């Protein structure tokens, strides 16, 4: 098995997809799955699946397929499913509230446990089960709750200032929903999410008939 930093990013991104489907199979009482079946279900070609799995050692047997429980256990450990990751949300507006409401129900191991805002009418409230703290308490709360991942849903004008505070609090990963490109220290990783971009990419692929 390769160390985590040697696993290609594309493979790492597919792991949660495999994991979710294996959980579904396990819940349905299925004990074994062939690579063709798995491939059809998760829409990843079987050569890619075999290559992905090969990074973790030989997990399947030719002509037999994969043991669901074994794989599930294996991926659960690899994806650190046994540890709950608390995530903070900064900016409890329209988008922030939608994310709080969703709160990653499908995942066992990630949940938003604290939210932060500046609006007096929302600070101090509990929104979808998550307490909303004032921004002045952010650094302290993140440290107490040992949160090192944050979702940023503030107006773009304040995004960089909020990011600086997150970095100061020791946050290592930020999921950035704001349209600006954030500057961060080297040890902080940013994941930009832009639904408009995604939609435009989809339309571009459709218009140009690219599969
Ligand atoms: N990536 C996407 O696909 C996508 C989609 C929608 C919105 N957005 C972006 O998400 C962000 C939020 O959008 P929205 O529609 O929810 O806006 P909104 O105005 O409804 O919410 C913003 C929230 O941030 C709070 N806020 C303001 N200043 C703050 C500060 N300094 N610290 C903490 N909180 C602060 C406000 O009080 C408000 O509750 C915007 O930057 C918007 O451009 C991105």
Tab-separated table of C-alpha atoms and ligand atoms in Angstrom:
chain	number	residue	atom	x	y	z
A	1	UNK	CA	0.000	0.000	0.000
A	2	UNK	CA	1.295	3.440	-0.954
A	3	UNK	CA	1.558	6.271	1.569
A	4	UNK	CA	-1.361	8.742	1.327
A	5	UNK	CA	0.739	11.489	-0.290
A	6	UNK	CA	1.674	9.192	-3.199
A	7	UNK	CA	-1.916	8.372	-4.125
A	8	UNK	CA	-2.991	10.396	-7.187
A	9	UNK	CA	-5.468	13.161	-6.453
A	10	UNK	CA	-7.957	11.762	-8.973
A	11	UNK	CA	-7.904	8.428	-7.103
A	12	UNK	CA	-8.319	10.131	-3.729
A	13	UNK	CA	-11.352	12.024	-5.078
A	14	UNK	CA	-13.015	8.773	-6.132
A	15	UNK	CA	-12.582	7.064	-2.751
A	16	UNK	CA	-15.681	8.644	-1.159
A	17	UNK	CA	-17.706	7.552	-4.213
A	18	UNK	CA	-16.580	3.937	-3.759
A	19	UNK	CA	-17.114	4.168	-0.044
A	20	UNK	CA	-20.677	5.476	-0.319
A	21	UNK	CA	-21.673	2.731	-2.728
A	22	UNK	CA	-20.045	0.004	-0.635
A	23	UNK	CA	-21.960	1.212	2.387
A	24	UNK	CA	-25.162	1.010	0.427
A	25	UNK	CA	-24.315	-2.570	-0.663
A	26	UNK	CA	-23.409	-3.595	2.848
A	27	UNK	CA	-26.662	-2.160	4.231
A	28	UNK	CA	-28.518	-4.111	1.541
A	29	UNK	CA	-26.836	-7.317	2.759
A	30	UNK	CA	-24.662	-7.839	-0.312
A	31	UNK	CA	-21.359	-9.532	0.491
A	32	UNK	CA	-19.544	-9.574	-2.832
A	33	UNK	CA	-19.331	-7.381	-5.933
A	34	UNK	CA	-17.599	-7.844	-9.274
A	35	UNK	CA	-15.519	-5.022	-10.712
A	36	UNK	CA	-17.950	-4.784	-13.651
A	37	UNK	CA	-20.936	-4.342	-11.319
A	38	UNK	CA	-19.058	-1.796	-9.247
A	39	UNK	CA	-18.009	0.003	-12.411
A	40	UNK	CA	-21.589	0.257	-13.672
A	41	UNK	CA	-22.882	1.460	-10.326
A	42	UNK	CA	-20.333	4.193	-9.699
A	43	UNK	CA	-19.839	5.101	-13.391
A	44	UNK	CA	-16.080	4.646	-13.302
A	45	UNK	CA	-14.554	2.260	-15.833
A	46	UNK	CA	-13.315	-1.010	-14.369
A	47	UNK	CA	-9.687	-0.475	-15.463
A	48	UNK	CA	-9.659	2.755	-13.455
A	49	UNK	CA	-11.221	1.000	-10.462
A	50	UNK	CA	-8.598	-1.746	-10.594
A	51	UNK	CA	-5.822	0.830	-10.876
A	52	UNK	CA	-7.271	2.891	-8.013
A	53	UNK	CA	-7.543	-0.174	-5.821
A	54	UNK	CA	-4.033	-1.291	-6.745
A	55	UNK	CA	-2.626	1.746	-4.910
A	56	UNK	CA	-3.984	0.176	-1.755
A	57	UNK	CA	-2.625	-3.294	-2.432
A	58	UNK	CA	-4.296	-6.181	-4.258
A	59	UNK	CA	-7.806	-6.046	-2.883
A	60	UNK	CA	-9.775	-8.090	-5.414
A	61	UNK	CA	-9.524	-11.675	-6.621
A	62	UNK	CA	-9.745	-12.471	-10.327
A	63	UNK	CA	-13.099	-14.056	-11.200
A	64	UNK	CA	-14.376	-13.534	-7.674
A	65	UNK	CA	-14.686	-9.783	-7.346
A	66	UNK	CA	-14.406	-7.834	-4.140
A	67	UNK	CA	-15.558	-8.658	-0.622
A	68	UNK	CA	-17.873	-5.804	0.323
A	69	UNK	CA	-17.237	-5.894	4.050
A	70	UNK	CA	-13.475	-6.091	3.654
A	71	UNK	CA	-13.406	-3.178	1.203
A	72	UNK	CA	-15.751	-1.149	3.343
A	73	UNK	CA	-13.629	-1.665	6.400
A	74	UNK	CA	-10.529	-0.830	4.410
A	75	UNK	CA	-11.909	2.377	2.887
A	76	UNK	CA	-13.453	3.411	6.151
A	77	UNK	CA	-9.992	3.332	7.741
A	78	UNK	CA	-8.370	5.013	4.738
A	79	UNK	CA	-10.950	7.789	4.719
A	80	UNK	CA	-10.693	8.101	8.472
A	81	UNK	CA	-14.417	7.434	8.860
A	82	UNK	CA	-13.971	6.482	12.491
A	83	UNK	CA	-12.981	10.033	13.405
A	84	UNK	CA	-15.527	12.800	13.394
A	85	UNK	CA	-14.259	15.990	11.771
A	86	UNK	CA	-15.833	19.149	13.074
A	87	UNK	CA	-16.112	21.937	10.531
A	88	UNK	CA	-16.873	25.630	11.046
A	89	UNK	CA	-19.096	27.758	8.845
A	90	UNK	CA	-18.324	31.458	8.466
A	91	UNK	CA	-21.241	33.580	7.253
A	92	UNK	CA	-24.747	32.398	8.100
A	93	UNK	CA	-26.605	34.044	5.190
A	94	UNK	CA	-28.659	32.426	2.454
A	95	UNK	CA	-26.000	29.959	1.330
A	96	UNK	CA	-24.606	29.402	4.823
A	97	UNK	CA	-28.049	28.545	6.193
A	98	UNK	CA	-28.675	26.107	3.362
A	99	UNK	CA	-25.409	24.339	4.207
A	100	UNK	CA	-26.236	24.307	7.923
A	101	UNK	CA	-29.610	22.839	7.120
A	102	UNK	CA	-27.994	20.126	4.994
A	103	UNK	CA	-25.127	19.561	7.427
A	104	UNK	CA	-23.655	16.676	5.473
A	105	UNK	CA	-26.340	14.186	6.497
A	106	UNK	CA	-24.923	11.516	4.233
A	107	UNK	CA	-21.563	11.504	5.902
A	108	UNK	CA	-20.718	9.840	9.214
A	109	UNK	CA	-17.594	11.705	9.764
A	110	UNK	CA	-18.103	15.364	8.901
A	111	UNK	CA	-20.421	17.849	10.529
A	112	UNK	CA	-20.625	21.593	10.945
A	113	UNK	CA	-20.341	22.094	14.674
A	114	UNK	CA	-19.978	25.873	14.920
A	115	UNK	CA	-21.059	28.839	12.837
A	116	UNK	CA	-19.969	32.480	12.963
A	117	UNK	CA	-21.495	35.738	11.796
A	118	UNK	CA	-21.580	39.465	12.555
A	119	UNK	CA	-25.351	40.017	12.313
A	120	UNK	CA	-26.783	40.719	15.784
A	121	UNK	CA	-30.115	39.055	14.957
A	122	UNK	CA	-28.504	35.710	14.209
A	123	UNK	CA	-25.568	35.636	16.616
A	124	UNK	CA	-26.433	33.658	19.758
A	125	UNK	CA	-29.099	31.627	17.952
A	126	UNK	CA	-29.035	27.941	17.125
A	127	UNK	CA	-29.579	27.385	13.406
A	128	UNK	CA	-30.378	23.835	12.289
A	129	UNK	CA	-28.879	22.573	15.525
A	130	UNK	CA	-25.647	24.557	15.164
A	131	UNK	CA	-24.762	27.448	17.502
A	132	UNK	CA	-23.923	30.768	15.847
A	133	UNK	CA	-21.128	32.662	17.600
A	134	UNK	CA	-20.002	36.262	17.073
A	135	UNK	CA	-16.890	36.695	14.913
A	136	UNK	CA	-14.954	38.005	17.925
A	137	UNK	CA	-15.186	34.521	19.419
A	138	UNK	CA	-14.096	32.706	16.270
A	139	UNK	CA	-10.420	32.202	16.963
A	140	UNK	CA	-11.090	31.076	20.551
A	141	UNK	CA	-13.905	28.674	19.586
A	142	UNK	CA	-11.945	27.116	16.741
A	143	UNK	CA	-9.089	26.430	19.093
A	144	UNK	CA	-11.295	25.051	21.887
A	145	UNK	CA	-13.222	22.817	19.474
A	146	UNK	CA	-10.016	21.888	17.618
A	147	UNK	CA	-11.606	22.779	14.302
A	148	UNK	CA	-9.190	22.979	11.427
A	149	UNK	CA	-11.551	23.019	8.449
A	150	UNK	CA	-13.874	25.899	7.580
A	151	UNK	CA	-16.509	26.722	5.000
A	152	UNK	CA	-16.475	30.338	3.884
A	153	UNK	CA	-19.823	31.836	2.874
A	154	UNK	CA	-19.334	35.528	3.670
A	155	UNK	CA	-19.714	38.469	1.240
A	156	UNK	CA	-16.660	38.718	-0.997
A	157	UNK	CA	-15.593	42.095	0.465
A	158	UNK	CA	-14.795	40.493	3.804
A	159	UNK	CA	-13.586	37.121	2.541
A	160	UNK	CA	-9.851	37.854	2.782
A	161	UNK	CA	-10.098	39.332	6.299
A	162	UNK	CA	-12.091	36.317	7.487
A	163	UNK	CA	-9.537	34.037	5.840
A	164	UNK	CA	-6.652	35.758	7.614
A	165	UNK	CA	-8.417	35.128	10.922
A	166	UNK	CA	-9.009	31.489	10.006
A	167	UNK	CA	-5.317	31.047	9.226
A	168	UNK	CA	-4.445	32.731	12.522
A	169	UNK	CA	-6.726	30.266	14.328
A	170	UNK	CA	-4.769	27.369	12.815
A	171	UNK	CA	-7.297	26.280	10.205
A	172	UNK	CA	-5.665	24.043	7.586
A	173	UNK	CA	-8.421	23.783	4.994
A	174	UNK	CA	-10.968	26.260	3.675
A	175	UNK	CA	-13.841	25.484	1.371
A	176	UNK	CA	-14.282	28.807	-0.373
A	177	UNK	CA	-17.694	29.620	-1.796
A	178	UNK	CA	-16.871	33.299	-2.356
A	179	UNK	CA	-15.888	34.377	-5.860
A	180	UNK	CA	-12.503	35.795	-4.843
A	181	UNK	CA	-9.204	33.913	-4.952
A	182	UNK	CA	-7.898	33.923	-1.413
A	183	UNK	CA	-4.302	34.450	-0.345
A	184	UNK	CA	-3.246	32.014	2.342
A	185	UNK	CA	-0.066	30.793	4.020
A	186	UNK	CA	1.500	27.679	2.487
A	187	UNK	CA	0.101	25.349	5.125
A	188	UNK	CA	-3.526	26.258	4.341
A	189	UNK	CA	-5.319	24.482	1.551
A	190	UNK	CA	-8.176	26.082	-0.368
A	191	UNK	CA	-10.943	24.295	-2.211
A	192	UNK	CA	-12.874	26.734	-4.387
A	193	UNK	CA	-16.500	25.921	-5.107
A	194	UNK	CA	-18.263	27.789	-7.870
A	195	UNK	CA	-21.616	26.482	-9.006
A	196	UNK	CA	-21.799	28.912	-11.934
A	197	UNK	CA	-18.475	27.597	-13.236
A	198	UNK	CA	-19.648	24.026	-12.880
A	199	UNK	CA	-22.827	24.789	-14.772
A	200	UNK	CA	-20.954	26.631	-17.506
A	201	UNK	CA	-18.494	23.738	-17.845
A	202	UNK	CA	-21.394	21.320	-18.171
A	203	UNK	CA	-23.041	23.445	-20.852
A	204	UNK	CA	-19.714	23.832	-22.668
A	205	UNK	CA	-19.239	20.042	-22.729
A	206	UNK	CA	-22.770	19.509	-23.984
A	207	UNK	CA	-22.490	22.201	-26.663
A	208	UNK	CA	-19.185	20.842	-27.900
A	209	UNK	CA	-20.226	17.224	-27.637
A	210	UNK	CA	-17.237	16.308	-25.440
A	211	UNK	CA	-17.705	13.181	-23.321
B	1	LIG	N1	-19.838	29.363	-5.062
B	1	LIG	C1	-21.103	29.431	-5.372
B	1	LIG	O1	-21.576	28.692	-6.181
B	1	LIG	C2	-21.930	30.467	-4.685
B	1	LIG	C3	-23.322	30.460	-4.743
B	1	LIG	C4	-24.016	31.429	-4.028
B	1	LIG	C5	-23.322	32.381	-3.303
B	1	LIG	N2	-21.953	32.370	-3.302
B	1	LIG	C6	-21.158	33.310	-2.496
B	1	LIG	O2	-21.331	32.956	-1.144
B	1	LIG	C7	-21.243	34.099	-0.326
B	1	LIG	C8	-22.510	34.210	0.520
B	1	LIG	O3	-23.649	34.364	-0.322
B	1	LIG	P1	-25.092	34.552	0.322
B	1	LIG	O4	-26.037	34.672	-0.792
B	1	LIG	O5	-25.312	33.507	1.358
B	1	LIG	O6	-24.911	35.992	1.019
B	1	LIG	P2	-25.697	36.584	2.279
B	1	LIG	O7	-25.529	38.070	2.207
B	1	LIG	O8	-27.073	36.016	2.365
B	1	LIG	O9	-24.859	36.000	3.531
B	1	LIG	C9	-23.621	36.493	3.952
B	1	LIG	C10	-23.549	36.325	5.475
B	1	LIG	O10	-22.234	36.699	5.887
B	1	LIG	C11	-22.358	37.505	7.053
B	1	LIG	N3	-21.182	38.369	7.192
B	1	LIG	C12	-20.964	39.597	6.671
B	1	LIG	N4	-19.751	40.052	7.039
B	1	LIG	C13	-19.203	39.085	7.802
B	1	LIG	C14	-17.961	38.961	8.478
B	1	LIG	N5	-17.043	39.924	8.422
B	1	LIG	N6	-17.726	37.840	9.162
B	1	LIG	C15	-18.660	36.846	9.227
B	1	LIG	N7	-19.844	36.907	8.619
B	1	LIG	C16	-20.101	38.012	7.908
B	1	LIG	C17	-23.637	38.300	6.844
B	1	LIG	O11	-24.137	38.780	8.068
B	1	LIG	C18	-24.530	37.237	6.224
B	1	LIG	O12	-25.224	36.497	7.204
B	1	LIG	C19	-21.025	35.279	-1.273
B	1	LIG	O13	-19.654	35.565	-1.340
B	1	LIG	C20	-21.553	34.762	-2.596
B	1	LIG	O14	-20.908	35.397	-3.701
B	1	LIG	C21	-21.296	31.428	-3.960
